[in-house]
Tab-separated table of C-alpha atoms in Angstrom:
chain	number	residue	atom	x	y	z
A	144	UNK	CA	79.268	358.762	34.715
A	145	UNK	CA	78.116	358.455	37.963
A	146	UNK	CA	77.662	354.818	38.465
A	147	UNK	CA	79.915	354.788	41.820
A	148	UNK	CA	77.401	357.224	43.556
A	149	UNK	CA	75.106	355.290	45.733
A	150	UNK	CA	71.916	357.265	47.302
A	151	UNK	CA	69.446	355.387	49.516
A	152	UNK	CA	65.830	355.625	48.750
A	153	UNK	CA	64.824	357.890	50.632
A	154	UNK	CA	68.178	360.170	49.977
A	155	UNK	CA	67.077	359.553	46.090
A	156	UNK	CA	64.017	361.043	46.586
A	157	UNK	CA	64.656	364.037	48.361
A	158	UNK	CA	67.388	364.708	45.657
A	159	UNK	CA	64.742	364.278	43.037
A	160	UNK	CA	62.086	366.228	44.421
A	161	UNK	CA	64.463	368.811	44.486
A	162	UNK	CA	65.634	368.210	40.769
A	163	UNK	CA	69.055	367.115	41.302
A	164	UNK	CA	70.836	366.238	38.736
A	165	UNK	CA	72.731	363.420	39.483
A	166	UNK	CA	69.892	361.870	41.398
A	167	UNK	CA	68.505	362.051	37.544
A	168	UNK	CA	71.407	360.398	35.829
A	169	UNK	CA	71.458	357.783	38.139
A	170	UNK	CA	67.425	357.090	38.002
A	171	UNK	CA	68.033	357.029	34.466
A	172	UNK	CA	71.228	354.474	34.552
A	173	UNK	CA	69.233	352.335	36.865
A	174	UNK	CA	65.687	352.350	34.853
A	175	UNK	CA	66.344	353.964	31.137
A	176	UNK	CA	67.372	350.258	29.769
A	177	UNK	CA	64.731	348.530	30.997
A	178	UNK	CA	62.752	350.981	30.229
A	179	UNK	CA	63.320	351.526	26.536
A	180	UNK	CA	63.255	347.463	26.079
A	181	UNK	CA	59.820	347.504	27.090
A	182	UNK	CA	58.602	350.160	24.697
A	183	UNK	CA	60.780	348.772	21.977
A	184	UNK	CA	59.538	345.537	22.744
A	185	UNK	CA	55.727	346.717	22.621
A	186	UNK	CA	55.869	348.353	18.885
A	187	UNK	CA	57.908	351.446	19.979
A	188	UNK	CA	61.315	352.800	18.829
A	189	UNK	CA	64.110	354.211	21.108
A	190	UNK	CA	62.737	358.152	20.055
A	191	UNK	CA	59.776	356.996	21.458
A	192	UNK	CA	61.348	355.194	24.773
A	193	UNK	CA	62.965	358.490	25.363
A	194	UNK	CA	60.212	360.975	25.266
A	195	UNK	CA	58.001	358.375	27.546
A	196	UNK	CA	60.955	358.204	30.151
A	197	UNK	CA	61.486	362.145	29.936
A	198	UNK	CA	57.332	362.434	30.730
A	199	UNK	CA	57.943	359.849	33.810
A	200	UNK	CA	60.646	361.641	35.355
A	201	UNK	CA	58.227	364.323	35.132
A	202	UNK	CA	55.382	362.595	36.500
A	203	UNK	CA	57.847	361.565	39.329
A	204	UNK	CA	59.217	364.718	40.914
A	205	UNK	CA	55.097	366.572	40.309
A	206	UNK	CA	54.272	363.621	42.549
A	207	UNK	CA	57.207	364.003	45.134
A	208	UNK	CA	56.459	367.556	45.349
A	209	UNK	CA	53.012	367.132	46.085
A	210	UNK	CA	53.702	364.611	49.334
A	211	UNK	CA	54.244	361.231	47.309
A	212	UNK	CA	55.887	359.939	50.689
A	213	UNK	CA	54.297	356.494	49.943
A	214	UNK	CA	56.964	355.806	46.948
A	215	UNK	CA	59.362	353.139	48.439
A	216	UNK	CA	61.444	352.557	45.793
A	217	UNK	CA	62.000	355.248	43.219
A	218	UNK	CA	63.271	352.837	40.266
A	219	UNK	CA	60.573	350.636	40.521
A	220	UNK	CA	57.945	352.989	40.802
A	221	UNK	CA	59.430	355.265	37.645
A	222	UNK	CA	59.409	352.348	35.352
A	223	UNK	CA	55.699	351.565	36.720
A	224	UNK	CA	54.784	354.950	35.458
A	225	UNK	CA	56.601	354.124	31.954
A	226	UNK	CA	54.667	351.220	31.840
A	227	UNK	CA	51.338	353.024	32.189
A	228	UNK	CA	52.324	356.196	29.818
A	229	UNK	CA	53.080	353.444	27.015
A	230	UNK	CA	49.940	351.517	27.183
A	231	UNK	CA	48.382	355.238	26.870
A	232	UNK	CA	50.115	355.878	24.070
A	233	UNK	CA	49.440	352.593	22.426
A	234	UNK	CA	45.811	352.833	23.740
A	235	UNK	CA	45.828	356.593	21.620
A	236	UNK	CA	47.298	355.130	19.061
A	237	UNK	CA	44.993	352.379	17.984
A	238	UNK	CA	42.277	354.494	19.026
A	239	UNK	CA	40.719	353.181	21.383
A	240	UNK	CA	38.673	355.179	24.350
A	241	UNK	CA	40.165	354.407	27.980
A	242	UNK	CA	36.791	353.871	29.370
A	243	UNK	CA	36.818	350.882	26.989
A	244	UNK	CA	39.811	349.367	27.429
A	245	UNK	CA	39.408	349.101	31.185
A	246	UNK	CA	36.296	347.184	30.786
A	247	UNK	CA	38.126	344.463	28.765
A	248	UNK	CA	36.095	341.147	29.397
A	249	UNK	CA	37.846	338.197	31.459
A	250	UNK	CA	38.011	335.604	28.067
A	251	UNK	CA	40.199	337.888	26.738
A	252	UNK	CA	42.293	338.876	30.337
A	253	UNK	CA	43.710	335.766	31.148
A	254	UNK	CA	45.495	336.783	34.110
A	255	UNK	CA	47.949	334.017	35.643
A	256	UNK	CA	49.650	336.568	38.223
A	257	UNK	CA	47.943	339.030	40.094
A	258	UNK	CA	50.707	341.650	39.393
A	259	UNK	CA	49.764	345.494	38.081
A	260	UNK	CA	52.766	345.440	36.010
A	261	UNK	CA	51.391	341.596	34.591
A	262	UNK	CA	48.479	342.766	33.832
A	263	UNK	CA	49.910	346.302	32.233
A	264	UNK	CA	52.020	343.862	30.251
A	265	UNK	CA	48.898	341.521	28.935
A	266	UNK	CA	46.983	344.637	27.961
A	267	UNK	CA	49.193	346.282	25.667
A	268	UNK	CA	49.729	342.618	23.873
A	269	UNK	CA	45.988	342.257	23.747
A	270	UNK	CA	45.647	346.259	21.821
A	271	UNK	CA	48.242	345.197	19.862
A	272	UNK	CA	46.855	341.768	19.478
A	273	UNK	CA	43.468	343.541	18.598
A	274	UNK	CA	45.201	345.576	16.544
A	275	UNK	CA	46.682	343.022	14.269
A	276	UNK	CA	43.068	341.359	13.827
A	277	UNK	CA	41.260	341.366	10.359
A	278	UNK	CA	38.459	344.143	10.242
A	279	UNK	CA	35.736	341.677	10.868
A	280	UNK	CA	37.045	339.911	13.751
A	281	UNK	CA	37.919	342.933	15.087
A	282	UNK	CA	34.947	344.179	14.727
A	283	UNK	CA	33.306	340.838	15.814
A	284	UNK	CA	34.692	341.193	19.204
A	285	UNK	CA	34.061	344.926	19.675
A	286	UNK	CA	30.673	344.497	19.608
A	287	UNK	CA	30.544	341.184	21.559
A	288	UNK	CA	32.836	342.543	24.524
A	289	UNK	CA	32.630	346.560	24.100
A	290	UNK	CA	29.222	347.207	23.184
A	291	UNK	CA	28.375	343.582	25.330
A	292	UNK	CA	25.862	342.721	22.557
A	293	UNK	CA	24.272	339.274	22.272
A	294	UNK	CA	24.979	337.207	19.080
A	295	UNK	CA	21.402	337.508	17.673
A	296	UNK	CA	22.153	341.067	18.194
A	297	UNK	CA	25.874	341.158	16.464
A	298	UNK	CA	24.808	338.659	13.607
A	299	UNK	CA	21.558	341.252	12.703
A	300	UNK	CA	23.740	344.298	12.839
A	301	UNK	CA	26.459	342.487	10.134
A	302	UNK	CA	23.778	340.760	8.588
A	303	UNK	CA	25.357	337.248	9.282
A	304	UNK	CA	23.843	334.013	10.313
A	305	UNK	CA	23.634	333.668	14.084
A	306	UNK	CA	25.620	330.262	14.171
A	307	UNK	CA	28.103	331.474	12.114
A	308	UNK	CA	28.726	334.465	14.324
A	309	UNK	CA	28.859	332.201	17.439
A	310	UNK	CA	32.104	330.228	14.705
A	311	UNK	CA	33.560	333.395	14.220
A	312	UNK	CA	33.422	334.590	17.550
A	313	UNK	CA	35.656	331.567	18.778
A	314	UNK	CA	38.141	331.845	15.770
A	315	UNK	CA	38.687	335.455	16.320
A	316	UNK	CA	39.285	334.910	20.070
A	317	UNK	CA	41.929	332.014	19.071
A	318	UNK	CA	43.425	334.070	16.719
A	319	UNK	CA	44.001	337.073	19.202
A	320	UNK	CA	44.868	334.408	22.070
A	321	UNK	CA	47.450	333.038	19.657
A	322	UNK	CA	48.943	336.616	19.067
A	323	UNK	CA	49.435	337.637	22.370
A	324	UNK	CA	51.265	334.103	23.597
């Protein structure tokens, strides 16, 4: 254990860049927790926590090596790259192309902070949220906010009544909002 080492910042980075292994073990004391909570927390298992945290200390010392000198704080900005390799991996896993899911429409991105790490947060509850849907609201809302049809357009392609489209539309929006509170 090497809990009673302290590097500063900018110490911790240097060491890291350069591989060091106790810089490592104590990046991974400080973050590996949290870390694994949130993937465990988002539909992920403690296998899964590890191999994301191994490919983020990865990501981390390619991107100190290559002049990341605008990293401040090396725990925070390891578990922001967590964060983002998880919502990939949930993003591949419900299958789902990225150019998609960064055009996800406002009704469903209720943002009340303007934090990255917020808004990481809301979008893996609203895959897995989308996820969890029945086949035709999913569906519903794919080609409402994904393929930005009109409802004329959505309730001719499913061969529905416009009005009751317009219904659906709103209880398969409630239903998502409701999984994702």
């Amino acid at each position: 254990m090497i809990k009673n080492d302290f590097f500063e910042d900018s110490d911790l980075l240097v060491r890291l860049s350069n591989e060091d292994e106790h810089a490592i073990r104590l990046l991974y004391e400080r973050v590996f927790p949290k870390a694994s909570a949130m993937v465990m927390a988002n539909r992920g298992n403690l296998d899964q926590a590890k191999d994301i945290f191994q490919e983020a200390i990865i990501v981390l010392i390619t991107k100190l090596r290559e002049g990341g000198s605008s990293i401040q704080n090396p725990a925070n900005y390891l578990y922001g790259i967590c964060r983002i390799l998880w919502i990939n991996e949930l993003k591949r896993v419900i299958k789902f192309r990225t150019s998609e899911m960064n055009e996800l429409p406002s009704e469903l991105m209720k943002v009340e902070e303007n934090d990255d790490m917020d808004e990481i947060d809301l979008l893996s509850k609203v895959l897995i949220g989308l996820s969890e849907l029945k086949e035709d609201c999913r569906n519903i809302l794919e080609l409402f906010f994904f393929k930005k049809l009109k409802s004329t357009e959505v309730a001719k392609i499913l061969s529905l009544d416009d009005n009751y489209i317009r219904i659906k539309k709103m209880r398969c929006l409630q239903y998502l909002r409701n999984s994702i509170k």
